[in-house]
């Protein structure tokens, strides 16, 4: 059978049944839509974010829809230190014993400014939230991913993470870094573990971040997060077994 086109992939209703999947930045935008869709396909999602009220409202939505009860992990990736990461690892281990999916989605835009004027503090913060935090989270959770029969790690890239663009500063550099992190981890896990590692570029999507980056754009001209999720489901589920080290587009 030919591999499906990830953009037009049609997920069966129980695609993620029994899978435990952590989604970062789950409170809003693409992360919220992805977590909702994973749960709707049977996944047991762990909702990670920094704003408790957003996570709680999503928790209620998912429960009200009759999907598997999610977990909530309040963690500010800009501030969290080692113990908070290990605490998260312990909670997942005690509740589920393993992790089958890890979607690194949380991200911040930083400034849109030329490098000559780019604020160094903002640079450090963007690199930390967008790149260092996903590295640390992955490192801490690798033993739980190893305990899965089929684990999928997804990093969220961007078109400016593949071809640098003026004024995208630390955001672009952080996404280049994520593409590299994904490739390195994919090689390190290939052949010796059952973990696969890939990057996804959502493409222009109607979210808060998009509105901040393009204030003059008509929001309706871009798809809603729920409309771009086919590749997320494809890479998170068993139909993409064997695919690792790739960087795919959602649009
Ligand atoms: P949003 O700004 O709409 O949502 C980002 C989410 O990340 C929010 O839930 C936010 O939490 C969370 N987050 C931000 N900082 C932290 C932190 N320090 N700790 C924990 N959580 C945090 O962004 P999008 O949905 O648009 O973007 C999602 C991903 O997709 C990002 O990685 C982005 O770079 C990427 N992307 C988006 C594109 C688009 O057009 N939208 C295009 C290409 C890539 P809170 O709710 O508390 O603010």
Short mmCIF file of C-alpha atoms in Angstrom, two decimals, residues 14-196:
data_model
loop_
_atom_site.label_atom_id
_atom_site.label_comp_id
_atom_site.label_asym_id
_atom_site.label_seq_id
_atom_site.Cartn_x
_atom_site.Cartn_y
_atom_site.Cartn_z
CA UNK A 14 -10.18 5.44 17.17
CA UNK A 15 -6.75 6.21 15.65
CA UNK A 16 -5.16 7.21 18.96
CA UNK A 17 -7.12 4.98 21.33
CA UNK A 18 -5.04 4.12 24.38
CA UNK A 19 -2.19 6.47 23.45
CA UNK A 20 -0.90 8.93 26.03
CA UNK A 21 0.05 12.20 24.33
CA UNK A 22 1.53 15.35 25.88
CA UNK A 23 0.78 18.63 24.06
CA UNK A 24 2.64 21.81 25.01
CA UNK A 25 0.91 25.16 24.55
CA UNK A 26 -2.40 23.31 24.69
CA UNK A 27 -4.43 26.25 25.99
CA UNK A 28 -4.86 28.13 22.74
CA UNK A 29 -4.36 28.18 18.97
CA UNK A 30 -2.97 25.16 17.18
CA UNK A 31 -2.09 23.32 20.41
CA UNK A 32 -5.65 23.56 21.67
CA UNK A 33 -7.06 22.28 18.38
CA UNK A 34 -4.49 19.46 18.22
CA UNK A 35 -5.17 18.35 21.81
CA UNK A 36 -8.92 18.40 21.13
CA UNK A 37 -8.48 16.36 17.96
CA UNK A 38 -6.13 13.84 19.63
CA UNK A 39 -8.71 13.35 22.40
CA UNK A 40 -11.54 13.06 19.86
CA UNK A 41 -9.56 10.23 18.24
CA UNK A 42 -9.31 8.37 21.53
CA UNK A 43 -6.03 9.74 22.87
CA UNK A 44 -5.40 10.38 26.55
CA UNK A 45 -3.96 13.87 26.34
CA UNK A 46 -1.88 15.71 28.89
CA UNK A 47 -2.50 19.44 28.46
CA UNK A 48 0.62 21.46 29.21
CA UNK A 49 0.53 25.26 29.34
CA UNK A 50 1.17 28.28 31.49
CA UNK A 51 -2.37 29.65 31.89
CA UNK A 52 -4.43 27.45 34.22
CA UNK A 53 -7.83 28.88 33.21
CA UNK A 54 -7.29 28.04 29.53
CA UNK A 55 -6.23 24.47 30.36
CA UNK A 56 -9.20 24.00 32.68
CA UNK A 57 -11.70 25.21 30.08
CA UNK A 58 -10.21 22.80 27.54
CA UNK A 59 -10.31 19.99 30.11
CA UNK A 60 -14.03 20.65 30.56
CA UNK A 61 -14.68 20.77 26.82
CA UNK A 62 -12.93 17.45 26.27
CA UNK A 63 -14.75 15.76 29.17
CA UNK A 64 -18.12 17.22 28.09
CA UNK A 65 -17.60 15.78 24.60
CA UNK A 66 -17.19 12.33 26.15
CA UNK A 67 -13.54 11.92 25.17
CA UNK A 68 -10.96 10.30 27.50
CA UNK A 69 -10.33 12.46 30.57
CA UNK A 70 -7.21 14.58 29.99
CA UNK A 71 -4.50 15.47 32.45
CA UNK A 72 -3.42 19.03 33.16
CA UNK A 73 0.20 20.17 33.62
CA UNK A 74 0.67 23.83 34.46
CA UNK A 75 4.24 24.71 33.49
CA UNK A 76 5.65 28.03 32.33
CA UNK A 77 8.40 27.03 29.92
CA UNK A 78 10.01 30.46 30.30
CA UNK A 79 10.62 29.95 34.03
CA UNK A 80 10.51 26.24 34.81
CA UNK A 81 13.63 24.74 36.38
CA UNK A 82 14.76 21.11 36.65
CA UNK A 83 12.51 20.03 39.56
CA UNK A 84 9.33 21.12 37.72
CA UNK A 85 10.28 18.99 34.70
CA UNK A 86 11.07 15.98 36.87
CA UNK A 87 7.81 16.46 38.74
CA UNK A 88 5.94 16.34 35.41
CA UNK A 89 7.83 13.17 34.42
CA UNK A 90 6.92 11.57 37.76
CA UNK A 91 3.24 12.46 37.41
CA UNK A 92 3.01 10.96 33.93
CA UNK A 93 4.94 7.85 35.03
CA UNK A 94 2.70 7.31 38.05
CA UNK A 95 -0.55 7.87 36.13
CA UNK A 96 0.22 6.20 32.78
CA UNK A 97 3.60 4.45 33.03
CA UNK A 98 4.67 5.59 29.56
CA UNK A 99 4.31 8.31 26.92
CA UNK A 100 3.29 7.54 23.32
CA UNK A 101 3.28 11.03 21.87
CA UNK A 102 4.93 14.38 22.53
CA UNK A 103 3.84 17.44 20.55
CA UNK A 104 6.14 20.40 21.10
CA UNK A 105 3.81 23.19 20.07
CA UNK A 106 4.25 26.04 22.58
CA UNK A 107 6.11 28.98 21.13
CA UNK A 108 6.49 32.73 21.31
CA UNK A 109 7.07 35.23 18.54
CA UNK A 110 9.43 37.70 20.18
CA UNK A 111 10.13 40.91 18.31
CA UNK A 112 9.79 41.56 14.60
CA UNK A 113 12.92 43.70 14.24
CA UNK A 114 16.23 43.85 12.37
CA UNK A 115 19.09 42.01 14.07
CA UNK A 116 20.92 45.29 14.55
CA UNK A 117 18.17 46.45 16.91
CA UNK A 118 17.01 43.10 18.28
CA UNK A 119 16.68 43.21 22.06
CA UNK A 120 19.13 40.72 23.61
CA UNK A 121 16.81 39.86 26.51
CA UNK A 122 13.98 39.02 24.10
CA UNK A 123 16.41 36.94 22.03
CA UNK A 124 17.38 34.88 25.08
CA UNK A 125 13.76 34.37 26.11
CA UNK A 126 12.60 33.27 22.65
CA UNK A 127 15.49 30.83 22.29
CA UNK A 128 14.72 29.47 25.74
CA UNK A 129 10.96 28.94 25.30
CA UNK A 130 11.09 27.80 21.67
CA UNK A 131 14.24 25.68 21.64
CA UNK A 132 15.87 25.00 25.02
CA UNK A 133 12.63 24.08 26.80
CA UNK A 134 11.65 21.47 24.15
CA UNK A 135 15.16 20.01 24.44
CA UNK A 136 14.94 19.75 28.24
CA UNK A 137 11.39 18.38 28.15
CA UNK A 138 12.38 15.75 25.59
CA UNK A 139 15.46 14.77 27.57
CA UNK A 140 13.47 14.32 30.77
CA UNK A 141 10.67 12.39 29.06
CA UNK A 142 12.84 10.06 26.94
CA UNK A 143 12.64 7.16 29.42
CA UNK A 144 8.82 7.33 29.27
CA UNK A 145 8.90 7.52 25.46
CA UNK A 146 11.17 4.46 25.44
CA UNK A 147 8.54 2.61 27.46
CA UNK A 148 6.03 3.02 24.60
CA UNK A 149 5.56 0.41 21.86
CA UNK A 150 5.33 3.20 19.25
CA UNK A 151 6.28 6.72 20.33
CA UNK A 152 6.07 9.84 18.18
CA UNK A 153 7.82 13.12 18.94
CA UNK A 154 6.73 16.15 16.89
CA UNK A 155 8.44 19.52 16.85
CA UNK A 156 6.65 22.59 15.47
CA UNK A 157 8.70 24.43 12.90
CA UNK A 158 7.90 27.29 10.54
CA UNK A 159 8.76 28.37 7.00
CA UNK A 160 11.24 30.86 8.53
CA UNK A 161 12.93 27.86 10.21
CA UNK A 162 13.93 26.55 6.81
CA UNK A 163 14.74 29.76 4.96
CA UNK A 164 15.70 32.79 7.04
CA UNK A 165 13.66 35.94 6.48
CA UNK A 166 14.43 39.55 7.41
CA UNK A 167 13.10 40.78 10.79
CA UNK A 168 12.13 37.34 12.10
CA UNK A 169 15.19 37.32 14.41
CA UNK A 170 15.21 34.88 17.32
CA UNK A 171 11.94 33.22 16.23
CA UNK A 172 13.46 32.14 12.90
CA UNK A 173 16.70 31.04 14.54
CA UNK A 174 14.80 29.04 17.18
CA UNK A 175 12.87 27.21 14.45
CA UNK A 176 16.11 26.41 12.57
CA UNK A 177 17.32 25.04 15.90
CA UNK A 178 14.23 22.86 16.27
CA UNK A 179 14.74 21.42 12.79
CA UNK A 180 18.28 20.52 13.86
CA UNK A 181 17.19 19.14 17.23
CA UNK A 182 14.63 16.96 15.47
CA UNK A 183 17.19 15.60 13.02
CA UNK A 184 19.75 14.86 15.74
CA UNK A 185 17.20 13.11 17.94
CA UNK A 186 15.80 11.17 14.97
CA UNK A 187 19.27 9.77 14.21
CA UNK A 188 19.98 9.00 17.85
CA UNK A 189 16.75 7.05 18.28
CA UNK A 190 16.56 5.33 14.88
CA UNK A 191 17.25 1.62 14.93
CA UNK A 192 17.81 1.43 18.69
CA UNK A 193 14.40 2.57 19.98
CA UNK A 194 10.75 2.57 18.90
CA UNK A 195 10.69 6.36 18.93
CA UNK A 196 10.21 8.40 15.76
#
